[in-house]
Amino acid sequence: MSSPWPLLITLTYVAVAMVIGLRARAGRSMNSLEEWGVAGRSMGPVTLYLLIAAGSVSAYTFMGAPGWAYSKGVAVFYVAIYLAYLALVAWYFGPKVWQFGEQFGHVTQASAIADRYQSPTLGALAALVMAIGSVAYAVLQTIGSAYILFVMSGGMIPIWLGVFLVLGCIAVYLYASGQRAIGRTNAFQGVLMLIVAWAVGLWAVQSSTGGLSFAGVFERIQAEHSEFLTLPGAGGDMSFSFWTTSIIVSMFSFMPPVWTQWMSASSARTIRRSATWLPTYYVVILPMVVVGFIGIFSLPELARADTVALEYAMQHLPVVLVGLLGAGTLAASMSSSEPFIHSISLSLSKDVLQPVLKLSDGVTGKLARLLILPVMFLVVAPLAIAEPGSLVMILLVGLGFASQVLPAFIGMFFWPRASRLGVMAGIVAGFLVTVVFTTLWPHPLGIHAGFWGLMINLPIFVAVSLITPATNAEVVERFFRISAPRGLSYIGQQIEQVKTPTSR
């Protein structure tokens, strides 16, 4: 593409995002974990709505999801199930997590786990396992960002340079303003993504079918490529078992940035109001999925499926829309990359380095800000430049590891008898199985590696919990007065059962 407008529009978006991110600090000191980590628990319903929405709608909206529609067909609609579930999770668990943070002083997911089980070691283990899933997610977003700059510049900005440019921009305002920068930039990026997705989607439908109805696209797919409308799809590589277990693994992954977002709210009621409206935002993904289906009959020889939306835009849409698509895709990537890099630094400093090195809260706060630099440039950047796989597959692998921390949440919300050693044994066993079934023997019998991990993880968690000492009953009761207030009498009976063996 010879026009300079797409690159100029994309770079203008980057400049605006940087200004918003830097101004979000508003003169506050960012050296405390409470301020840099959770924005002083001050976010209102509108900002929180856009923060959660934009954070969960990432590069796969503009690249990965159209790519899966293009290469695998209806398998892409696992995303719709996953996003609907996220809204339900935020509505039910979000207010409880906020109360944990507000009453017990938690600023990270792993610190809540360490408190519930009275074990800094378990908190550190959960932080490290979750960091693997978070790194995978951040790598996915960075690849998307770099590719956008590569395309919008006509190849003048190579992938490796794009990786460092995007990470450099994020590093500046993330270091300066922390969670406040994430909240403000995500609000801007969320609005931009919604407008761009529908503008590009409707224009693409009109240019390919002559109308604005999505039905015309699917009628043509049914007539010419009906194999894309059923599993296992045109490539025959998306079995029902892998599709289903991928959804289950995604649903059991309570990613750390989501936890941090909930704790950044001004109140528990704020989270519930924001979560109630979340489904209204997730319609952002529909027009981009339709663009992927359009690519099936418009771009049949495309070498890389993840690029279908961009390739179609460059061949069929006006340059202004191409530029807006570049800005929207970059916004999607950056809005999801920021919270994951932030949560990795926050949790590694608070839950791993602070207890090991016996650091004060003040030193830990400063360390969390500095730690974003090695995380970005020594971990995320090299992996992003190596481009280890398709965008959605990177996401699913990351979620497979993150889901292994599920026992810790079961003991926090549902089962008082869950013990520290039970959770540890489950996580370690599930993690090792997931590693083996991801690297040495990928997804045996067409079942997701993370699901295999959970099938080993959960029985071991229950068995070891029943034969090892439970957590102190007063601590368990403190958590369950928040997580299960209506069932407290029943929970109380279980807590009495917990007390009995420990008092012997």
Coordinates of C-alpha atoms in Angstrom, one line a residue:
M1 CA 0.0 0.0 0.0
S2 CA 1.5 3.3 -1.1
S3 CA -0.7 5.8 0.9
P4 CA 0.9 7.2 4.1
W5 CA -2.5 7.6 5.8
P6 CA -2.8 4.2 7.4
L7 CA 0.5 4.5 9.1
L8 CA -0.2 8.1 10.2
I9 CA -3.6 7.2 11.7
T10 CA -2.0 4.3 13.5
L11 CA 0.9 6.4 14.9
T12 CA -1.6 9.1 15.9
Y13 CA -3.5 6.6 18.0
V14 CA -0.2 5.6 19.7
A15 CA 0.6 9.2 20.5
V16 CA -2.9 9.8 22.0
A17 CA -2.7 6.6 24.1
M18 CA 0.7 7.7 25.5
V19 CA -0.6 11.2 26.4
I20 CA -3.7 9.7 28.2
G21 CA -1.5 7.1 30.0
L22 CA 1.0 9.7 31.2
R23 CA -1.7 12.1 32.4
A24 CA -3.6 9.4 34.3
R25 CA -1.1 9.8 37.1
A26 CA -2.5 13.3 37.9
G27 CA 0.3 14.2 40.4
R28 CA 0.0 11.1 42.6
S29 CA 3.0 9.2 44.0
M30 CA 3.1 5.7 42.3
N31 CA 5.6 4.1 44.7
S32 CA 3.0 2.2 46.7
L33 CA 1.5 -1.1 45.7
E34 CA -2.0 0.2 46.7
E35 CA -1.7 3.1 44.2
W36 CA 0.4 1.7 41.3
G37 CA -1.2 -1.8 41.7
V38 CA -4.9 -1.1 42.1
A39 CA -5.3 2.6 41.5
G40 CA -6.2 3.3 45.1
R41 CA -9.4 1.3 44.6
S42 CA -11.0 4.3 43.0
M43 CA -12.4 3.3 39.6
G44 CA -16.1 4.2 38.8
P45 CA -18.6 2.0 36.9
V46 CA -18.0 3.5 33.4
T47 CA -14.2 3.3 33.6
L48 CA -14.4 -0.2 35.1
Y49 CA -16.8 -1.4 32.4
L50 CA -14.5 -0.3 29.6
L51 CA -11.4 -1.5 31.5
I52 CA -12.8 -5.0 31.9
A53 CA -14.3 -5.1 28.4
A54 CA -11.2 -3.7 26.5
G55 CA -8.9 -5.9 28.6
S56 CA -10.7 -9.1 27.7
V57 CA -11.2 -8.2 24.0
S58 CA -7.7 -8.4 22.7
A59 CA -5.8 -8.9 19.4
Y60 CA -7.8 -12.0 18.7
T61 CA -10.8 -9.8 18.0
F62 CA -9.1 -8.2 14.9
M63 CA -6.7 -11.0 14.0
G64 CA -7.1 -14.3 15.8
A65 CA -10.9 -14.6 15.7
P66 CA -11.2 -13.6 12.0
G67 CA -8.2 -16.0 11.4
W68 CA -10.0 -18.9 13.0
A69 CA -13.2 -18.2 11.1
Y70 CA -11.2 -18.2 7.9
S71 CA -9.3 -21.4 8.7
K72 CA -11.6 -23.4 10.9
G73 CA -15.1 -21.9 10.5
V74 CA -17.7 -22.1 13.3
A75 CA -15.1 -23.3 15.8
V76 CA -14.4 -19.6 16.4
F77 CA -17.6 -19.2 18.3
Y78 CA -16.0 -20.7 21.3
V79 CA -15.0 -17.0 21.9
A80 CA -18.7 -16.0 22.3
I81 CA -19.2 -18.7 25.0
Y82 CA -16.0 -17.7 26.8
L83 CA -16.9 -14.0 26.8
A84 CA -20.5 -14.5 28.1
Y85 CA -19.0 -16.6 30.9
L86 CA -16.5 -13.9 31.8
A87 CA -19.4 -11.5 32.4
L88 CA -21.1 -14.0 34.7
V89 CA -17.9 -14.6 36.6
A90 CA -17.3 -10.8 37.1
W91 CA -20.9 -10.4 38.3
Y92 CA -20.7 -13.2 40.9
F93 CA -17.1 -13.3 42.0
G94 CA -16.0 -9.7 41.4
P95 CA -17.7 -8.1 44.5
K96 CA -16.4 -10.9 46.8
V97 CA -12.8 -10.4 45.5
W98 CA -13.2 -6.6 46.0
Q99 CA -14.2 -7.2 49.6
F100 CA -11.3 -9.5 50.2
G101 CA -9.0 -6.8 49.0
E102 CA -10.7 -4.0 50.8
Q103 CA -10.9 -5.8 54.2
F104 CA -7.7 -7.9 54.1
G105 CA -5.4 -5.6 52.1
H106 CA -4.8 -7.8 49.1
V107 CA -3.4 -6.2 46.0
T108 CA -2.8 -9.4 44.0
Q109 CA -4.5 -12.7 43.3
A110 CA -1.6 -14.7 44.8
S111 CA -1.6 -12.6 48.0
A112 CA -5.3 -13.6 48.5
I113 CA -4.3 -17.3 48.0
A114 CA -1.3 -16.9 50.4
D115 CA -3.7 -15.4 53.0
R116 CA -6.5 -18.0 52.6
Y117 CA -4.0 -20.9 53.1
Q118 CA -1.6 -19.0 55.4
S119 CA 1.2 -20.0 53.1
P120 CA 3.6 -17.5 51.4
T121 CA 5.1 -20.5 49.6
L122 CA 1.7 -21.4 48.0
G123 CA 1.2 -17.8 47.0
A124 CA 4.6 -17.7 45.3
L125 CA 3.8 -21.0 43.5
A126 CA 0.5 -19.7 42.3
A127 CA 2.1 -16.5 41.1
L128 CA 4.8 -18.3 39.1
V129 CA 2.3 -20.7 37.5
M130 CA 0.0 -17.8 36.6
A131 CA 2.9 -15.9 35.3
I132 CA 3.4 -18.5 32.5
G133 CA -0.2 -18.1 31.3
S134 CA 0.2 -14.3 31.6
V135 CA 3.4 -14.2 29.6
A136 CA 1.7 -16.3 26.8
Y137 CA -1.1 -13.7 26.7
A138 CA 1.3 -10.8 26.6
V139 CA 3.3 -12.4 23.9
L140 CA 0.2 -12.9 21.8
Q141 CA -0.7 -9.3 22.1
T142 CA 2.8 -8.1 21.3
I143 CA 2.9 -10.2 18.1
G144 CA -0.3 -8.6 17.0
S145 CA 0.9 -5.1 17.7
A146 CA 4.2 -5.6 15.9
Y147 CA 2.5 -7.1 12.8
I148 CA 0.1 -4.1 12.6
L149 CA 3.1 -1.7 12.5
F150 CA 4.8 -3.9 9.9
V151 CA 1.7 -3.9 7.6
M152 CA 0.8 -0.2 8.1
S153 CA 4.4 0.9 7.3
G154 CA 4.5 -1.2 4.2
G155 CA 7.3 -3.3 5.7
M156 CA 9.5 -0.3 6.8
I157 CA 9.0 -1.3 10.5
P158 CA 10.2 -4.9 10.8
I159 CA 8.6 -7.2 13.3
W160 CA 11.5 -7.0 15.8
L161 CA 11.5 -3.2 15.7
G162 CA 7.7 -3.1 16.1
V163 CA 8.0 -5.3 19.2
F164 CA 10.4 -3.0 20.8
L165 CA 8.5 0.2 19.8
V166 CA 5.2 -1.1 21.2
L167 CA 6.7 -2.4 24.4
G168 CA 8.7 0.8 24.8
C169 CA 5.5 3.0 24.6
I170 CA 3.7 0.8 27.1
A171 CA 6.7 0.8 29.4
V172 CA 6.7 4.6 29.6
Y173 CA 3.1 5.2 30.8
L174 CA 2.8 1.9 32.7
Y175 CA 5.8 2.9 34.8
A176 CA 4.6 6.4 35.3
S177 CA 0.9 5.7 36.1
G178 CA 0.4 2.0 36.8
Q179 CA -3.2 0.8 37.0
R180 CA -4.6 4.3 36.5
A181 CA -2.9 4.3 33.0
I182 CA -4.4 1.0 32.2
G183 CA -7.9 2.2 33.2
R184 CA -7.7 5.5 31.2
T185 CA -6.1 4.0 28.1
N186 CA -8.4 1.0 28.1
A187 CA -11.4 3.4 28.2
F188 CA -10.1 5.2 25.1
Q189 CA -9.1 2.0 23.4
G190 CA -12.5 0.3 24.2
V191 CA -14.5 3.0 22.5
L192 CA -12.1 3.1 19.5
M193 CA -12.3 -0.7 19.0
L194 CA -16.1 -0.8 19.1
I195 CA -16.4 1.9 16.5
V196 CA -13.7 0.5 14.2
A197 CA -15.0 -3.1 14.4
W198 CA -18.5 -2.2 13.3
A199 CA -17.4 0.3 10.7
V200 CA -15.0 -2.2 9.1
G201 CA -17.4 -5.1 9.4
L202 CA -20.4 -3.4 7.9
W203 CA -18.3 -1.9 5.0
A204 CA -16.8 -5.4 4.3
V205 CA -20.2 -7.0 4.2
Q206 CA -21.5 -4.3 1.9
S207 CA -18.5 -4.6 -0.5
S208 CA -18.7 -8.4 -0.6
T209 CA -22.5 -8.9 -0.8
G210 CA -24.0 -5.6 -1.8
G211 CA -26.0 -5.3 1.4
L212 CA -25.6 -4.8 5.1
S213 CA -27.0 -8.1 6.4
F214 CA -24.7 -10.8 7.7
A215 CA -27.1 -13.4 6.4
G216 CA -25.8 -12.9 2.8
V217 CA -22.3 -13.9 3.9
F218 CA -23.4 -17.1 5.6
E219 CA -25.8 -18.1 2.7
R220 CA -22.8 -17.9 0.3
I221 CA -20.6 -19.9 2.7
Q222 CA -23.3 -22.6 3.0
A223 CA -23.7 -22.8 -0.8
E224 CA -19.9 -22.8 -1.6
H225 CA -18.0 -24.0 1.5
S226 CA -20.5 -25.7 3.9
E227 CA -17.7 -27.6 5.6
F228 CA -16.9 -24.3 7.5
L229 CA -20.2 -24.4 9.2
T230 CA -19.7 -27.7 11.1
L231 CA -17.0 -29.3 13.2
P232 CA -14.2 -30.4 12.7
G233 CA -14.2 -27.6 10.0
A234 CA -12.6 -27.4 6.6
G235 CA -9.1 -28.4 7.8
G236 CA -10.5 -31.4 9.8
D237 CA -8.3 -30.4 12.8
M238 CA -10.9 -29.0 15.2
S239 CA -12.5 -32.0 16.8
F240 CA -15.5 -31.7 19.1
S241 CA -13.4 -33.0 22.0
F242 CA -10.6 -30.4 21.6
W243 CA -13.2 -27.6 21.0
T244 CA -15.1 -28.5 24.1
T245 CA -12.1 -29.0 26.4
S246 CA -10.6 -25.8 25.2
I247 CA -13.8 -24.0 26.3
I248 CA -13.7 -25.7 29.7
V249 CA -10.1 -24.9 30.3
S250 CA -10.7 -21.2 29.4
M251 CA -13.6 -21.1 31.8
F252 CA -11.5 -22.3 34.7
S253 CA -8.7 -19.8 34.2
F254 CA -9.1 -16.9 36.7
M255 CA -6.3 -14.7 35.2
P256 CA -4.5 -12.3 37.6
P257 CA -5.3 -9.1 35.7
V258 CA -9.0 -9.7 36.0
W259 CA -8.6 -10.1 39.7
T260 CA -6.6 -6.8 39.8
Q261 CA -9.3 -5.0 37.8
W262 CA -12.0 -6.0 40.3
M263 CA -9.9 -4.8 43.2
S264 CA -9.4 -1.4 41.5
A265 CA -13.2 -0.7 41.7
S266 CA -14.5 2.0 44.0
S267 CA -17.0 -0.4 45.6
A268 CA -18.4 -3.9 45.3
R269 CA -21.6 -2.4 43.8
T270 CA -19.5 -0.7 41.1
I271 CA -18.3 -4.1 39.8
R272 CA -21.8 -5.6 39.7
R273 CA -23.1 -2.6 37.7
S274 CA -20.2 -2.8 35.3
A275 CA -20.5 -6.6 34.9
T276 CA -24.3 -6.3 34.2
W277 CA -23.5 -4.2 31.1
L278 CA -20.5 -6.2 29.9
P279 CA -22.4 -8.3 27.3
T280 CA -23.3 -5.1 25.5
Y281 CA -19.7 -4.6 24.7
Y282 CA -18.9 -8.1 23.5
V283 CA -20.9 -7.6 20.3
V284 CA -17.6 -6.0 19.1
I285 CA -16.4 -9.4 18.0
L286 CA -19.3 -10.3 15.7
P287 CA -18.5 -8.1 12.7
M288 CA -14.8 -9.1 12.7
V289 CA -15.7 -12.8 12.7
V290 CA -17.9 -12.1 9.7
V291 CA -14.9 -10.5 8.0
G292 CA -13.1 -13.8 8.5
F293 CA -15.9 -15.7 6.8
I294 CA -15.9 -13.2 3.9
G295 CA -12.2 -14.0 3.5
I296 CA -13.1 -17.7 2.8
F297 CA -14.5 -16.8 -0.6
S298 CA -12.7 -13.5 -1.2
L299 CA -9.1 -14.5 -0.3
P300 CA -8.9 -18.3 -0.8
E301 CA -5.1 -18.5 -1.1
L302 CA -4.1 -16.5 2.0
A303 CA -0.8 -17.8 3.5
R304 CA -1.4 -16.6 7.1
A305 CA -5.0 -16.9 8.4
D306 CA -4.4 -14.3 11.2
T307 CA -4.0 -11.5 8.6
V308 CA -7.3 -12.1 6.8
A309 CA -9.0 -8.9 8.2
L310 CA -6.1 -6.7 7.3
E311 CA -5.6 -8.2 3.9
Y312 CA -9.2 -7.8 3.0
A313 CA -9.2 -4.2 4.2
M314 CA -6.1 -3.3 2.2
Q315 CA -7.6 -4.8 -1.0
H316 CA -11.2 -3.6 -0.7
L317 CA -11.7 -0.8 1.8
P318 CA -10.8 3.0 1.7
V319 CA -7.4 4.0 3.2
V320 CA -9.0 5.8 6.1
L321 CA -10.7 2.6 7.2
V322 CA -7.5 0.7 6.8
G323 CA -5.8 3.2 9.0
L324 CA -8.6 2.9 11.6
L325 CA -8.4 -0.9 11.5
G326 CA -4.7 -0.6 12.2
A327 CA -5.3 1.7 15.1
G328 CA -8.2 -0.5 16.4
T329 CA -6.1 -3.6 16.2
L330 CA -3.2 -2.0 17.9
A331 CA -5.6 -0.7 20.6
A332 CA -6.9 -4.2 21.1
S333 CA -3.4 -5.6 21.5
M334 CA -2.1 -2.9 23.8
S335 CA -5.2 -2.8 26.0
S336 CA -4.7 -6.5 26.8
S337 CA -0.9 -6.5 26.9
E338 CA -0.7 -3.7 29.5
P339 CA -2.7 -5.4 32.3
F340 CA -0.9 -8.8 31.9
I341 CA 2.6 -7.2 32.0
H342 CA 1.4 -5.1 35.0
S343 CA 0.1 -8.1 36.9
I344 CA 3.2 -10.2 36.2
S345 CA 5.4 -7.4 37.7
L346 CA 3.1 -6.8 40.6
S347 CA 2.7 -10.4 41.6
L348 CA 6.4 -11.4 41.2
S349 CA 7.5 -8.5 43.4
K350 CA 4.7 -8.8 46.0
D351 CA 4.2 -12.6 46.2
V352 CA 7.7 -14.0 45.2
L353 CA 10.5 -11.5 45.8
Q354 CA 9.1 -9.7 48.9
P355 CA 8.7 -12.8 51.1
V356 CA 12.0 -14.3 49.8
L357 CA 14.1 -11.2 50.2
K358 CA 12.2 -9.8 53.3
L359 CA 11.5 -6.5 51.6
S360 CA 9.5 -3.6 53.0
D361 CA 6.2 -2.6 51.3
G362 CA 7.9 0.7 50.1
V363 CA 10.8 -1.2 48.5
T364 CA 8.4 -3.7 47.0
G365 CA 6.3 -0.9 45.5
K366 CA 9.3 0.6 43.7
L367 CA 10.5 -2.9 42.6
A368 CA 7.1 -3.7 41.0
R369 CA 7.4 -0.6 38.8
L370 CA 11.0 -1.4 37.7
L371 CA 10.3 -5.1 37.1
I372 CA 8.1 -4.3 34.1
L373 CA 11.3 -3.6 32.1
P374 CA 13.0 -7.0 32.4
V375 CA 9.6 -8.7 32.0
M376 CA 9.0 -6.8 28.7
F377 CA 12.4 -6.8 27.1
L378 CA 14.0 -10.0 28.4
V379 CA 10.9 -12.3 28.3
V380 CA 8.0 -11.0 26.2
A381 CA 10.1 -9.4 23.4
P382 CA 12.3 -12.4 22.5
L383 CA 9.3 -14.8 22.6
A384 CA 7.2 -12.3 20.4
I385 CA 10.0 -12.0 17.9
A386 CA 10.2 -15.8 17.7
E387 CA 6.5 -16.0 16.9
P388 CA 5.9 -19.5 18.4
G389 CA 2.5 -20.3 16.8
S390 CA -1.0 -19.0 15.8
L391 CA -2.4 -16.3 18.0
V392 CA -5.4 -18.2 19.4
M393 CA -3.3 -21.4 20.0
I394 CA -0.8 -19.3 22.1
L395 CA -3.8 -18.1 24.1
L396 CA -5.2 -21.6 24.7
V397 CA -1.8 -23.0 25.8
G398 CA -1.4 -20.1 28.3
L399 CA -4.9 -20.7 29.6
G400 CA -4.1 -24.4 30.0
F401 CA -1.3 -23.6 32.5
A402 CA -3.3 -20.9 34.3
S403 CA -6.3 -23.2 34.9
Q404 CA -4.1 -25.4 37.1
V405 CA -4.5 -22.9 40.0
L406 CA -8.3 -23.8 40.1
P407 CA -8.0 -25.7 43.4
A408 CA -6.9 -22.6 45.2
F409 CA -10.2 -20.8 44.2
I410 CA -12.3 -23.8 45.1
G411 CA -11.0 -23.6 48.6
M412 CA -11.5 -19.9 48.7
F413 CA -15.2 -19.8 47.6
F414 CA -16.7 -23.3 48.0
W415 CA -14.8 -25.8 50.2
P416 CA -13.5 -24.9 53.6
R417 CA -11.7 -28.2 54.1
A418 CA -9.3 -27.4 51.2
S419 CA -5.7 -27.5 52.6
R420 CA -2.5 -25.8 51.7
L421 CA -0.8 -29.1 50.9
G422 CA -3.8 -30.3 48.9
V423 CA -3.7 -27.2 46.7
M424 CA 0.1 -27.4 46.3
A425 CA -0.1 -31.1 45.3
G426 CA -2.9 -30.5 42.8
I427 CA -1.1 -27.5 41.2
V428 CA 2.2 -29.3 40.8
A429 CA 0.7 -32.5 39.4
G430 CA -1.6 -30.6 37.0
F431 CA 1.2 -28.3 35.9
L432 CA 3.6 -31.2 35.1
V433 CA 0.9 -33.1 33.1
T434 CA 0.1 -29.9 31.2
V435 CA 3.8 -29.4 30.3
V436 CA 4.2 -33.0 29.1
F437 CA 0.9 -32.9 27.1
T438 CA 1.8 -29.5 25.5
T439 CA 5.4 -30.2 24.5
L440 CA 6.2 -34.0 24.3
W441 CA 2.8 -35.5 23.4
P442 CA 0.5 -32.6 22.4
H443 CA -3.2 -32.9 23.4
P444 CA -3.6 -36.8 23.5
L445 CA -6.9 -38.2 22.1
G446 CA -7.7 -34.7 20.9
I447 CA -8.2 -33.4 24.4
H448 CA -6.6 -30.1 25.5
A449 CA -3.5 -30.5 27.6
G450 CA -4.8 -28.2 30.3
F451 CA -7.9 -30.4 30.6
W452 CA -5.7 -33.5 31.1
G453 CA -3.9 -31.5 33.8
L454 CA -7.2 -30.7 35.6
M455 CA -8.2 -34.4 35.5
I456 CA -5.1 -35.3 37.5
N457 CA -5.0 -32.1 39.5
L458 CA -8.5 -32.1 41.1
P459 CA -8.5 -35.7 42.5
I460 CA -5.1 -35.2 44.0
F461 CA -6.2 -31.9 45.5
V462 CA -9.2 -33.5 47.2
A463 CA -7.4 -36.6 48.4
V464 CA -4.4 -34.7 49.9
S465 CA -6.7 -32.1 51.5
L466 CA -8.7 -34.8 53.3
I467 CA -5.6 -36.3 54.9
T468 CA -3.6 -33.2 55.7
P469 CA -4.2 -30.4 58.3
A470 CA -6.8 -27.8 57.3
T471 CA -6.2 -24.1 57.4
N472 CA -6.8 -22.3 60.7
A473 CA -10.6 -22.2 61.2
E474 CA -10.7 -18.5 62.1
V475 CA -9.0 -17.7 58.7
V476 CA -11.4 -19.9 56.8
E477 CA -14.4 -18.3 58.5
R478 CA -13.0 -14.8 57.8
F479 CA -13.0 -15.7 54.0
F480 CA -16.3 -17.5 54.0
R481 CA -18.2 -14.7 55.7
I482 CA -17.6 -12.9 52.4
S483 CA -17.6 -15.6 49.9
A484 CA -20.6 -17.5 51.1
P485 CA -22.6 -15.3 53.5
R486 CA -26.0 -16.8 52.7
G487 CA -24.7 -20.3 53.2
L488 CA -22.8 -19.4 56.4
S489 CA -24.7 -21.7 58.6
Y490 CA -24.0 -24.7 56.4
I491 CA -20.4 -23.5 55.9
G492 CA -20.2 -23.0 59.7
Q493 CA -20.9 -26.7 60.1
Q494 CA -18.1 -27.5 57.8
I495 CA -15.8 -25.1 59.6
E496 CA -16.6 -26.9 62.9
Q497 CA -15.7 -30.1 61.2
V498 CA -12.4 -28.4 60.1
K499 CA -11.8 -27.3 63.7
T500 CA -12.3 -30.8 65.2
P501 CA -9.3 -32.6 63.7
T502 CA -6.9 -29.7 64.2
S503 CA -7.9 -29.4 67.9
R504 CA -7.0 -33.0 68.7

